[in-house]
PDB file of C-alpha atoms in Angstrom:
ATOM      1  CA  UNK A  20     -10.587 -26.973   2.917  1.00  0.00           C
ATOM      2  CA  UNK A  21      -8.877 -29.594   1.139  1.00  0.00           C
ATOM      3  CA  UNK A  22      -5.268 -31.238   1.042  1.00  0.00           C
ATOM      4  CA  UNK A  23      -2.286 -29.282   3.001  1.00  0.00           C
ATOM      5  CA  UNK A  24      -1.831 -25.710   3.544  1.00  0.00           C
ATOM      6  CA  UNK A  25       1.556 -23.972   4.282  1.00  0.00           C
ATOM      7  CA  UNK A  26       1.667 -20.329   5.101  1.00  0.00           C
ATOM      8  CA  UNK A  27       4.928 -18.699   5.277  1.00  0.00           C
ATOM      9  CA  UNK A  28       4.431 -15.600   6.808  1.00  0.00           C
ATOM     10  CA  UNK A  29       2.153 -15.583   9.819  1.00  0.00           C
ATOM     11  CA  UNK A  30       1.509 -12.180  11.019  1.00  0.00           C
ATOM     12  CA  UNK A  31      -2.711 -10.359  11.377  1.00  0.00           C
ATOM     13  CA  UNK A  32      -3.768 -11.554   8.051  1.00  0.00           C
ATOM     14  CA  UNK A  33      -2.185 -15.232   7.707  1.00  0.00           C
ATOM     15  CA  UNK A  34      -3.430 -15.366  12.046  1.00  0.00           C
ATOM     16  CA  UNK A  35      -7.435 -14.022  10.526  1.00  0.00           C
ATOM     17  CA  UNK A  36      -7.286 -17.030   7.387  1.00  0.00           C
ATOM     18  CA  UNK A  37      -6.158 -19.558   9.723  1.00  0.00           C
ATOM     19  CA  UNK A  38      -8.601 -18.874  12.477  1.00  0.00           C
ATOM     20  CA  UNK A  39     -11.532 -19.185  10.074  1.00  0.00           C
ATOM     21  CA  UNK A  40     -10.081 -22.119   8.586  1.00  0.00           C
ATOM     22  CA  UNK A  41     -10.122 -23.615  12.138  1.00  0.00           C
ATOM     23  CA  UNK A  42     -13.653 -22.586  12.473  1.00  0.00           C
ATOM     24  CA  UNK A  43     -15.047 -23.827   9.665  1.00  0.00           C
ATOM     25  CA  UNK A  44     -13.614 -27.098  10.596  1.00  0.00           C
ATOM     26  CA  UNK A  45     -10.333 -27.647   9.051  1.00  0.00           C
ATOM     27  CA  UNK A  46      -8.004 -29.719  10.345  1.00  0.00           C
ATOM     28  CA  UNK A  47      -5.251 -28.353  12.188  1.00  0.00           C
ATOM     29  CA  UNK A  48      -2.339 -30.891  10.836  1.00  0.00           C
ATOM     30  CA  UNK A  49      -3.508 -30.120   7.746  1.00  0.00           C
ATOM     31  CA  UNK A  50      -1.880 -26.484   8.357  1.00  0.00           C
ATOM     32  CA  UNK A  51       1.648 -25.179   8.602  1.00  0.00           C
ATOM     33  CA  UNK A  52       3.079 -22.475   9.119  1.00  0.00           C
ATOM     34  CA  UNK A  53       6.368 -20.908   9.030  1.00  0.00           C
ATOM     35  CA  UNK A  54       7.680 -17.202   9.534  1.00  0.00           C
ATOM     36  CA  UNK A  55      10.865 -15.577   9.324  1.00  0.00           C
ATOM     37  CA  UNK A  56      12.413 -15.657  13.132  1.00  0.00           C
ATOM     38  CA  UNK A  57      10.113 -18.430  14.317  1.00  0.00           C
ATOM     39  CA  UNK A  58       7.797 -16.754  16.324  1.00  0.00           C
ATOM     40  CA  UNK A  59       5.168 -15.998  14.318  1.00  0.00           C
ATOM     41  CA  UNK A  60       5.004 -19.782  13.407  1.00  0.00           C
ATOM     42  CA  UNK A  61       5.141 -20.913  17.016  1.00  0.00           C
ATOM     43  CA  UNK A  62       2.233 -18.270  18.177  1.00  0.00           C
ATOM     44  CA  UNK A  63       0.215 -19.611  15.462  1.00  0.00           C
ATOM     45  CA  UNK A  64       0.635 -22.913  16.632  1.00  0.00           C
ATOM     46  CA  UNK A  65      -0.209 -22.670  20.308  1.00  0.00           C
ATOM     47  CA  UNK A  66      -3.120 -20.585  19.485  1.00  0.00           C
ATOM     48  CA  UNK A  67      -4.413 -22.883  16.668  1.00  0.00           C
ATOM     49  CA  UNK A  68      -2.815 -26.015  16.987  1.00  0.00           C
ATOM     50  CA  UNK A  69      -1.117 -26.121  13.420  1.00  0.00           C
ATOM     51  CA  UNK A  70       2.281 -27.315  12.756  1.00  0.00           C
ATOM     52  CA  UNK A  71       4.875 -24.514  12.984  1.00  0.00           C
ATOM     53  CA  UNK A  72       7.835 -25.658  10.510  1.00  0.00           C
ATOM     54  CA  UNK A  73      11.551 -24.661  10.940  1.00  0.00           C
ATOM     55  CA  UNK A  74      11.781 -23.260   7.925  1.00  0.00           C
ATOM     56  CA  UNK A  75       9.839 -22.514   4.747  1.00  0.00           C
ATOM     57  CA  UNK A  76      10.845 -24.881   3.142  1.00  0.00           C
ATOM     58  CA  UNK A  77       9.879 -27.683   5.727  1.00  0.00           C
ATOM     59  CA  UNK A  78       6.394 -25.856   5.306  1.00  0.00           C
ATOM     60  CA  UNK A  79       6.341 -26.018   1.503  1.00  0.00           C
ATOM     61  CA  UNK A  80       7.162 -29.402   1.203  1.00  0.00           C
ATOM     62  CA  UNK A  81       4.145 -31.759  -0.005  1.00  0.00           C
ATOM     63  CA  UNK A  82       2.079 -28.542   0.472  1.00  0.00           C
ATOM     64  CA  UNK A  83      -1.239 -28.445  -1.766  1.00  0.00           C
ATOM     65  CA  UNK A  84      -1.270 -25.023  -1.718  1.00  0.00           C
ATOM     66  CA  UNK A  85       1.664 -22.415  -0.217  1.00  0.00           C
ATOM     67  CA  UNK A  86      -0.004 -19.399   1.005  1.00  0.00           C
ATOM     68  CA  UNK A  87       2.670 -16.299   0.827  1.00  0.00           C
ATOM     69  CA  UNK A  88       1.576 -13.473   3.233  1.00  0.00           C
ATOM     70  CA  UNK A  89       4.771 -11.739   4.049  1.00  0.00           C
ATOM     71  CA  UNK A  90       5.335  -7.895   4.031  1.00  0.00           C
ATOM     72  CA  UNK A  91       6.283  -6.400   0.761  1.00  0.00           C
ATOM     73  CA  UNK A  92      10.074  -5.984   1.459  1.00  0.00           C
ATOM     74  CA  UNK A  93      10.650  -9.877   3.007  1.00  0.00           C
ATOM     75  CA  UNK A  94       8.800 -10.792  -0.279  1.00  0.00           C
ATOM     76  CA  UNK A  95      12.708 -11.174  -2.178  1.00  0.00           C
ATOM     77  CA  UNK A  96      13.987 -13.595   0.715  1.00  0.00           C
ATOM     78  CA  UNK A  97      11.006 -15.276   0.975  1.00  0.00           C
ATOM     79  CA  UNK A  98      10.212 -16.679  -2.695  1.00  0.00           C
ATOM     80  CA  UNK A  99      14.415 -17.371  -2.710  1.00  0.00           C
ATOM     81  CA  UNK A 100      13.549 -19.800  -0.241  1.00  0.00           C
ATOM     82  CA  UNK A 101      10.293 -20.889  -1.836  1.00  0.00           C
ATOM     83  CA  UNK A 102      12.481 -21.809  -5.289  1.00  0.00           C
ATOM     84  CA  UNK A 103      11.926 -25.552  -6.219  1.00  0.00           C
ATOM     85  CA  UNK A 104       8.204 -25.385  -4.608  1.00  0.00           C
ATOM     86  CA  UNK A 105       6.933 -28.982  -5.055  1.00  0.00           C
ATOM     87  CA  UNK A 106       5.353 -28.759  -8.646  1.00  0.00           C
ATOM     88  CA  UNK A 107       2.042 -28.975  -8.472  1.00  0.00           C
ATOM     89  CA  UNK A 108       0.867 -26.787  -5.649  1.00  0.00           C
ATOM     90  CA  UNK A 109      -0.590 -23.543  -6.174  1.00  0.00           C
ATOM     91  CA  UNK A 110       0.741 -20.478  -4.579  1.00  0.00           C
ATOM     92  CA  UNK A 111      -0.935 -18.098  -3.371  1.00  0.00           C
ATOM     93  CA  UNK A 112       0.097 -14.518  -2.795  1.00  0.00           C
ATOM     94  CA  UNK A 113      -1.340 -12.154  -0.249  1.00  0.00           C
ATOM     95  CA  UNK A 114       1.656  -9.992  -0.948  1.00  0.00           C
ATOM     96  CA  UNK A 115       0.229  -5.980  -0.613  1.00  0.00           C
ATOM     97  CA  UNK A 116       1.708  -4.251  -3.725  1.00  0.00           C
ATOM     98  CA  UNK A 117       3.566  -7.290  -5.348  1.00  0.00           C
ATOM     99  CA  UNK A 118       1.729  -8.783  -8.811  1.00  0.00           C
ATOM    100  CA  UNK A 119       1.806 -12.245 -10.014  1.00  0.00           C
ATOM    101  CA  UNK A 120       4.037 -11.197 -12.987  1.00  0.00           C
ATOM    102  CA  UNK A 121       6.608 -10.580 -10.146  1.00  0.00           C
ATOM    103  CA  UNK A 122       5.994 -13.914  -8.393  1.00  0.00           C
ATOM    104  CA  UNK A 123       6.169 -16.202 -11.428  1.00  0.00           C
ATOM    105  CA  UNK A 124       9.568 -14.444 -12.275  1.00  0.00           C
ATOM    106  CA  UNK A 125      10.898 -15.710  -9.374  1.00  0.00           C
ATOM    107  CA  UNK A 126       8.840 -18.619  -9.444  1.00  0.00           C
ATOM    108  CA  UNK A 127       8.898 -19.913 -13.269  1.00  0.00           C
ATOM    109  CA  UNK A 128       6.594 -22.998 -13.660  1.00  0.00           C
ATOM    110  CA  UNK A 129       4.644 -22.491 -10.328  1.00  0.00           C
ATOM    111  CA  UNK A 130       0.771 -21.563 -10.687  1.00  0.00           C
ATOM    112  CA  UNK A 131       0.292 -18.275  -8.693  1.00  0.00           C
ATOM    113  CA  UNK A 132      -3.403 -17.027  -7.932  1.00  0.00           C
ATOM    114  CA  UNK A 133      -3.505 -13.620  -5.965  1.00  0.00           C
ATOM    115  CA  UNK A 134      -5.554 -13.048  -3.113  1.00  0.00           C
ATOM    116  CA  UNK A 135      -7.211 -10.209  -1.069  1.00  0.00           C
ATOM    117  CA  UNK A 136      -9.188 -11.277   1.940  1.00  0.00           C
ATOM    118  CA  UNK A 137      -9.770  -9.034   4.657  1.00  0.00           C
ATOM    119  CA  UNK A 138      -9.678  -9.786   8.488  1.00  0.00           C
ATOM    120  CA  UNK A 139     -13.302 -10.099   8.535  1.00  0.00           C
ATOM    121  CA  UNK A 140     -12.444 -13.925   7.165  1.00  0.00           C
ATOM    122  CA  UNK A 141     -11.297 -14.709  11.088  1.00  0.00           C
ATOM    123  CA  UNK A 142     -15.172 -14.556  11.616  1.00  0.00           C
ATOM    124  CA  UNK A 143     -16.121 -16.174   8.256  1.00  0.00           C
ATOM    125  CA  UNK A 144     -17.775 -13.169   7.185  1.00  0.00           C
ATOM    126  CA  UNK A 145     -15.365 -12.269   5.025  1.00  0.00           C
ATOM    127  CA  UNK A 146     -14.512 -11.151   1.533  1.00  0.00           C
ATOM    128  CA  UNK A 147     -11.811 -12.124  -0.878  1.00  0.00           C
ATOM    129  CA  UNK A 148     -11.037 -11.172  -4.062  1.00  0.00           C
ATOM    130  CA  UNK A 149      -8.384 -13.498  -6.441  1.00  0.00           C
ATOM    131  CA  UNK A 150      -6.902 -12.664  -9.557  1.00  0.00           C
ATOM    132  CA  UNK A 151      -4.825 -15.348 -11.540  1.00  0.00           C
ATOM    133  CA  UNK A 152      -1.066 -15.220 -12.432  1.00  0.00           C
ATOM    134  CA  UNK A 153       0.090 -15.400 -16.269  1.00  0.00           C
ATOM    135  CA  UNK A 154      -0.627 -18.895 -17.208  1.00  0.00           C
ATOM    136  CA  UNK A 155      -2.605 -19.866 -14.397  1.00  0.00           C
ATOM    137  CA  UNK A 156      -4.526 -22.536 -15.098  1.00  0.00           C
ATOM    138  CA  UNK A 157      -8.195 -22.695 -14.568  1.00  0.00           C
ATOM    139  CA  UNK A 158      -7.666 -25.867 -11.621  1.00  0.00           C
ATOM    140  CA  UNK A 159      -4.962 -23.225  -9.136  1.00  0.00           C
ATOM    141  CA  UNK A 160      -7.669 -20.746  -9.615  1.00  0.00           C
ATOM    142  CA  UNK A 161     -10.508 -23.351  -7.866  1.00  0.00           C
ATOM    143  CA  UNK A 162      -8.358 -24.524  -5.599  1.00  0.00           C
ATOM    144  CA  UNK A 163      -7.697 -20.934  -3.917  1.00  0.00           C
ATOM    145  CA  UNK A 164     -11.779 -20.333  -4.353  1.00  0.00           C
ATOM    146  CA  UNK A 165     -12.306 -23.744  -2.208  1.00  0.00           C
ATOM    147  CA  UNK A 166      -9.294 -21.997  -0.160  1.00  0.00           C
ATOM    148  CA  UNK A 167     -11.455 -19.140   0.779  1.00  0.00           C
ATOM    149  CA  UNK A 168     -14.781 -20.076  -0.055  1.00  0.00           C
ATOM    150  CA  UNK A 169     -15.681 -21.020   4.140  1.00  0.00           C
ATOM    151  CA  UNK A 170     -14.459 -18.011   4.716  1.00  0.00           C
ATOM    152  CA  UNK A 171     -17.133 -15.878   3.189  1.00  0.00           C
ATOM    153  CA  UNK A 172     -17.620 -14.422  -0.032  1.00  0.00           C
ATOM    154  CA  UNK A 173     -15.263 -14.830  -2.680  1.00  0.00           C
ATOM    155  CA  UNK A 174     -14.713 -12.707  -6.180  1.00  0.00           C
ATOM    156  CA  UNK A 175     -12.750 -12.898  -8.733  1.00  0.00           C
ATOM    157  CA  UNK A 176     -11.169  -9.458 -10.932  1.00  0.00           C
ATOM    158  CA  UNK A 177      -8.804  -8.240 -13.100  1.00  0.00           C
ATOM    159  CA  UNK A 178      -5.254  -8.023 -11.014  1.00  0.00           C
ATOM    160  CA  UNK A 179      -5.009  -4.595 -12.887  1.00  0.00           C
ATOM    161  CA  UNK A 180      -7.735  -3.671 -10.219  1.00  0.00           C
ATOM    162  CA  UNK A 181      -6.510  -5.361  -7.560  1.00  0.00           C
ATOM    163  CA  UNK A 182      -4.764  -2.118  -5.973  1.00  0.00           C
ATOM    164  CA  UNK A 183      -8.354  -0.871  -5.284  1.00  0.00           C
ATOM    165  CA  UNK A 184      -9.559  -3.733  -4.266  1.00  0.00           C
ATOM    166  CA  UNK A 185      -7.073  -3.763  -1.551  1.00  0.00           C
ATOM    167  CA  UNK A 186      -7.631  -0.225  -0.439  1.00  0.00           C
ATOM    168  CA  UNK A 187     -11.618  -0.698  -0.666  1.00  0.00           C
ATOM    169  CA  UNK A 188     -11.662  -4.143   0.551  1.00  0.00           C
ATOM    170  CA  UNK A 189      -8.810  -5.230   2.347  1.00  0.00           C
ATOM    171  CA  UNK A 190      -8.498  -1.772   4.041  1.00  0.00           C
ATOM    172  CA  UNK A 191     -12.222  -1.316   4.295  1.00  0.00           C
ATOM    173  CA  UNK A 192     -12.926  -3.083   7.612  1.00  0.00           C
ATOM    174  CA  UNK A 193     -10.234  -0.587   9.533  1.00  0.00           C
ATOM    175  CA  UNK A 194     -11.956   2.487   7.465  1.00  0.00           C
ATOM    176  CA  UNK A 195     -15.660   1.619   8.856  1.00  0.00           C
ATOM    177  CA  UNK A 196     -14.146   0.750  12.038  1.00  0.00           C
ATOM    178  CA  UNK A 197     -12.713   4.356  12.257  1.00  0.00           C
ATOM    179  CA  UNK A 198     -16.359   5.528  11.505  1.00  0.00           C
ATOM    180  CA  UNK A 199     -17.618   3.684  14.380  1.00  0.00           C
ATOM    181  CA  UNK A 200     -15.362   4.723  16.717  1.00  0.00           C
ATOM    182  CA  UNK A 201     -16.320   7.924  15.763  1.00  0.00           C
ATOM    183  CA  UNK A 202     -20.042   7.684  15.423  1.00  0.00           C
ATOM    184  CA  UNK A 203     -19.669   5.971  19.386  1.00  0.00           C
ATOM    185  CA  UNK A 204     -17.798   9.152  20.490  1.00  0.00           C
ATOM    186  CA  UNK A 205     -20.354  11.404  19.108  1.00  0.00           C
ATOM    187  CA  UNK A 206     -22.649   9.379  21.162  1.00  0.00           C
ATOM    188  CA  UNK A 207     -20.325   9.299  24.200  1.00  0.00           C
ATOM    189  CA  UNK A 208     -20.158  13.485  23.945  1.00  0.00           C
ATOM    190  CA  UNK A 209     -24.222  13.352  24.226  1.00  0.00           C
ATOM    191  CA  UNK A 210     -24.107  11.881  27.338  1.00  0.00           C
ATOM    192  CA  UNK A 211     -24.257   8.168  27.239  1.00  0.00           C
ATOM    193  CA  UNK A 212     -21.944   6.182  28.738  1.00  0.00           C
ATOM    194  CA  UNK A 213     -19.040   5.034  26.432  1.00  0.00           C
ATOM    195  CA  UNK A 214     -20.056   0.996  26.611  1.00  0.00           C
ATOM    196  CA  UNK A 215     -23.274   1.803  25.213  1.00  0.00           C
ATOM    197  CA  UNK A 216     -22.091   4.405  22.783  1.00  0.00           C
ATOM    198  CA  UNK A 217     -19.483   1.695  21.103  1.00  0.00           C
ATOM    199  CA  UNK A 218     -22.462  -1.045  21.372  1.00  0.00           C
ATOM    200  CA  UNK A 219     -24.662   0.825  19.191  1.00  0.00           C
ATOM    201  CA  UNK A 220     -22.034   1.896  16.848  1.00  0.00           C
ATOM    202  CA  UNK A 221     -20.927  -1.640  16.448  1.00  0.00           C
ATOM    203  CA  UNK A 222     -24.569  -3.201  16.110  1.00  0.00           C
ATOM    204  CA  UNK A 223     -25.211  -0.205  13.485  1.00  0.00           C
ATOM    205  CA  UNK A 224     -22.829  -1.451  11.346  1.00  0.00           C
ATOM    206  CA  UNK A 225     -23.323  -4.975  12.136  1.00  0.00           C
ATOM    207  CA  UNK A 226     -26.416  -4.733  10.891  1.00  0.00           C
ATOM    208  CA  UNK A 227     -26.109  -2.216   7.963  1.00  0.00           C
ATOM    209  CA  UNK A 228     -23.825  -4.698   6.754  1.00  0.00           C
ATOM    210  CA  UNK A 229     -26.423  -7.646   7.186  1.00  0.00           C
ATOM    211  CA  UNK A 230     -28.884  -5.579   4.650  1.00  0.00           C
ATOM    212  CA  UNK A 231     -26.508  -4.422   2.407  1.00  0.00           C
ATOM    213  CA  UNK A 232     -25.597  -7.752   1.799  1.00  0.00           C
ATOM    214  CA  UNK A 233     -29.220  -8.663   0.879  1.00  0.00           C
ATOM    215  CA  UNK A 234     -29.764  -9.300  -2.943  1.00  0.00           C
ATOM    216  CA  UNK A 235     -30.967  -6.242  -4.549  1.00  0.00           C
ATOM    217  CA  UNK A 236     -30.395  -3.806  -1.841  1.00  0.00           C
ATOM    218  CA  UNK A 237     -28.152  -1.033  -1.813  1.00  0.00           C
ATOM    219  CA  UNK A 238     -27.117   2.017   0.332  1.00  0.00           C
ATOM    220  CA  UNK A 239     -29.603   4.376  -1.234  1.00  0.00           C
ATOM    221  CA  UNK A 240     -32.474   1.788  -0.528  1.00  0.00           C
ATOM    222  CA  UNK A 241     -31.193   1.237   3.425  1.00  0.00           C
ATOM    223  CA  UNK A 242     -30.968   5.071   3.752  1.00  0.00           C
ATOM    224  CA  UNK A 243     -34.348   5.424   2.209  1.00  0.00           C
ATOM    225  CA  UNK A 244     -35.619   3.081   4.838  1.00  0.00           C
ATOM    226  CA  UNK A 245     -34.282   5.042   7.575  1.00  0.00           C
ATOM    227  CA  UNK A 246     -34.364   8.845   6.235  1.00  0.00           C
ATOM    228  CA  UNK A 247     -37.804  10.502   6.864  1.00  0.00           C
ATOM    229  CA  UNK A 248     -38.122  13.692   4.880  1.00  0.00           C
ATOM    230  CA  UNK A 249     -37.633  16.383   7.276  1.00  0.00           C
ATOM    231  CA  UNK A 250     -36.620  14.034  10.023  1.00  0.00           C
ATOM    232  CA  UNK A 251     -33.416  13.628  12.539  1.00  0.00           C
ATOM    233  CA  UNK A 252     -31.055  11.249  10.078  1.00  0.00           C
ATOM    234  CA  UNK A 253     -32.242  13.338   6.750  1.00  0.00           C
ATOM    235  CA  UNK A 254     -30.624  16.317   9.187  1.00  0.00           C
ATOM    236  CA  UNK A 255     -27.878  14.041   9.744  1.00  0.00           C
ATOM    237  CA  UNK A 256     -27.135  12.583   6.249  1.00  0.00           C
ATOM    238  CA  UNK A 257     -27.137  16.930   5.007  1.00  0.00           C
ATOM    239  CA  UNK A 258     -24.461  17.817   7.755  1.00  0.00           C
ATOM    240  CA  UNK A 259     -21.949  14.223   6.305  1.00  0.00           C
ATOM    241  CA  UNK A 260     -22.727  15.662   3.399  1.00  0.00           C
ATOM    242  CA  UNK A 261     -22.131  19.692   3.750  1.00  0.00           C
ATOM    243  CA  UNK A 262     -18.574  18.273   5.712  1.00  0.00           C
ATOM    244  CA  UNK A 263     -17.306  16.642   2.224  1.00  0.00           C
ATOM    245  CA  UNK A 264     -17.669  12.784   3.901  1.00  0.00           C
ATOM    246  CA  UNK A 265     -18.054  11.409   0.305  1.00  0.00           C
ATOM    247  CA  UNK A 266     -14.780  13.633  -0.973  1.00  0.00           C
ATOM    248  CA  UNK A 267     -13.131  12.494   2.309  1.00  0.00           C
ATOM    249  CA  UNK A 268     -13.816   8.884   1.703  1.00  0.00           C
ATOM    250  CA  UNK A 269     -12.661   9.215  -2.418  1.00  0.00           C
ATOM    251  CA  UNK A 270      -9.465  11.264  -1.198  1.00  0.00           C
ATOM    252  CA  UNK A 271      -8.723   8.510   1.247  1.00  0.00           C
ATOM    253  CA  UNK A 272      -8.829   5.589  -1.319  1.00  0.00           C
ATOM    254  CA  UNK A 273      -7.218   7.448  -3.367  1.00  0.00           C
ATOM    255  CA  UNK A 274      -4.366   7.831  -1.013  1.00  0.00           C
ATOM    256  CA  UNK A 275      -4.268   3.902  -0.406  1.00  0.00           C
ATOM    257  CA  UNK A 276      -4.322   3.001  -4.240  1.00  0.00           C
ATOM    258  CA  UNK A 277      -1.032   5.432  -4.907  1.00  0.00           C
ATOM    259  CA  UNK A 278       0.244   4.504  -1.947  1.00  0.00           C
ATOM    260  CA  UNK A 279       0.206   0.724  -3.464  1.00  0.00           C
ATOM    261  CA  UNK A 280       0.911   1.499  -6.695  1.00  0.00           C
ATOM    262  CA  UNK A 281       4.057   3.731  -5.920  1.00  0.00           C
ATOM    263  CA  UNK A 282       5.891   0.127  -3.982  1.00  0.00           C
ATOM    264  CA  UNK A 283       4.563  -1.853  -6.792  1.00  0.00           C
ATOM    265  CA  UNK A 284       6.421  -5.191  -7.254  1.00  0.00           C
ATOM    266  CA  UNK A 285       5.308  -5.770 -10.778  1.00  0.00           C
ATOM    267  CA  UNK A 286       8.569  -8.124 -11.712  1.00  0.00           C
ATOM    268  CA  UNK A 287      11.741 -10.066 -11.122  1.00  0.00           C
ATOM    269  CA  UNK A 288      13.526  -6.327 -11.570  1.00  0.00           C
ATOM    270  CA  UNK A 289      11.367  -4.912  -8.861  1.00  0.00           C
ATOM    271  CA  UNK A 290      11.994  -7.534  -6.643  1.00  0.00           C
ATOM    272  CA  UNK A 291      15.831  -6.976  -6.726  1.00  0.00           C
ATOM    273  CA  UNK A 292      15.705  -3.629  -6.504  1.00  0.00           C
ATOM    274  CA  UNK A 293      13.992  -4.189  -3.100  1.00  0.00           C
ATOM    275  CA  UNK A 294      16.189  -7.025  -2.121  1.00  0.00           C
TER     276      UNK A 294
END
């Protein structure tokens, strides 16, 4: 990380960047932060050490890059306060539901790169996916990849597909949690004790996660590795299978994308209706 970084808005996912930020090495008074009643900000800042500003604007100010992660509906208030952003700094928006278009509207001149990182960025295993804003030029879009690039993986797509993204990526860590927490209770309800049930849930997907990330491998090679014909996961992988866990799973991001796409912000009209 390079230059000055202000967040305004410093709630799970803002609390996740910073803390990897911090790990990887950044400098703390290179950070600020600032939230809407102040307390976001000031946890941030005894936990981290950052700078928590008195207002968003105090946070903006000589700001490299302006990192937006408020909810949906303070989005209106928030880029009010964020008009007359120091030119030159790149914003970026981790704004659920809310597309550039609607940002630069409110924002005209400022370069605006969205972002999707998920909370597994706290640990710097993370992924996160940017899309550019209308205009963006090629130098906002590097400086939110060097942003997010010590944080783990980082892709770039379409925004058009950024809705999925966020329900596959930024909701996927909660999703495979759930299936975990599961899995461990299943193990729990054969008798071993629940420590040891959530251990080997957790280390099974720890480590699934380790392979699948391995060039060239993909799920059907990792359960080809495991699955004997005949044997106890083949038995397994039949019964997920005869439940509809794949048609769960495609229901379930389906729900998220609509979900998204139904409080769309897609411009400065959507913003003021929500305002």
């Amino acid at each position: 990380m390079s230059g000055t970084v202000a967040f305004v808005g410093c709630g799970r996912i803002a609390r996740a960047v910073v803390g990897g930020l911090i790990a990887a090495g950044g400098a703390p008074e290179s950070i600020r932060g600032a939230s809407r009643t102040g307390a976001g900000a000031r946890a941030l800042s005894e936990e981290f050490g950052v700078r928590a500003a008195a207002s968003v604007r105090e946070a903006a100010d000589g700001a490299d890059v302006v990192v937006l992660a408020v909810h949906p509906h303070e989005t209106p208030a928030a880029l009010r306060a964020l008009v007359g952003v120091p030119a030159g700094a790149v914003l970026v928006s981790l704004v659920a539901s809310c597309r550039t278009e609607a940002v630069t509207a409110a924002l005209p001149g400022t370069a605006v790169v969205r972002a999707v990182p998920n909370v597994a960025v706290a640990a710097r295993r993370g992924m996160t996916v940017l899309a550019s804003g209308p205009d963006c030029p090629s130098g906002a879009l590097a400086a939110a990849r060097a942003l997010f690039a010590p944080l783990g993986e980082v892709l770039t797509v379409r925004e058009d597909l950024m809705e999925t993204v966020s329900a596959l990526s930024g909701a996927g860590p909660a999703l495979i949690a759930h299936f975990a927490r599961a899995l461990a209770r299943a193990g729990a309800g054969q008798g071993l004790s629940a420590d040891t049930a959530a251990a080997l849930a957790a280390h099974a997907v720890r480590g699934t996660g380790a392979l699948l990330t391995e060039p060239g491998t993909t799920p059907d090679a990792v359960m080809g590795q495991v699955a004997s014909p005949g044997g106890m996961t083949e038995a397994a992988l039949r019964t997920l299978d005869e439940r509809a866990l794949p048609q769960s799973v495609r229901q379930a991001l389906d729900a998220a994308v609509r979900l998204s796409l139904d409080r769309l912000l897609t411009g400065a009209d959507g913003l003021s209706a929500r305002s």
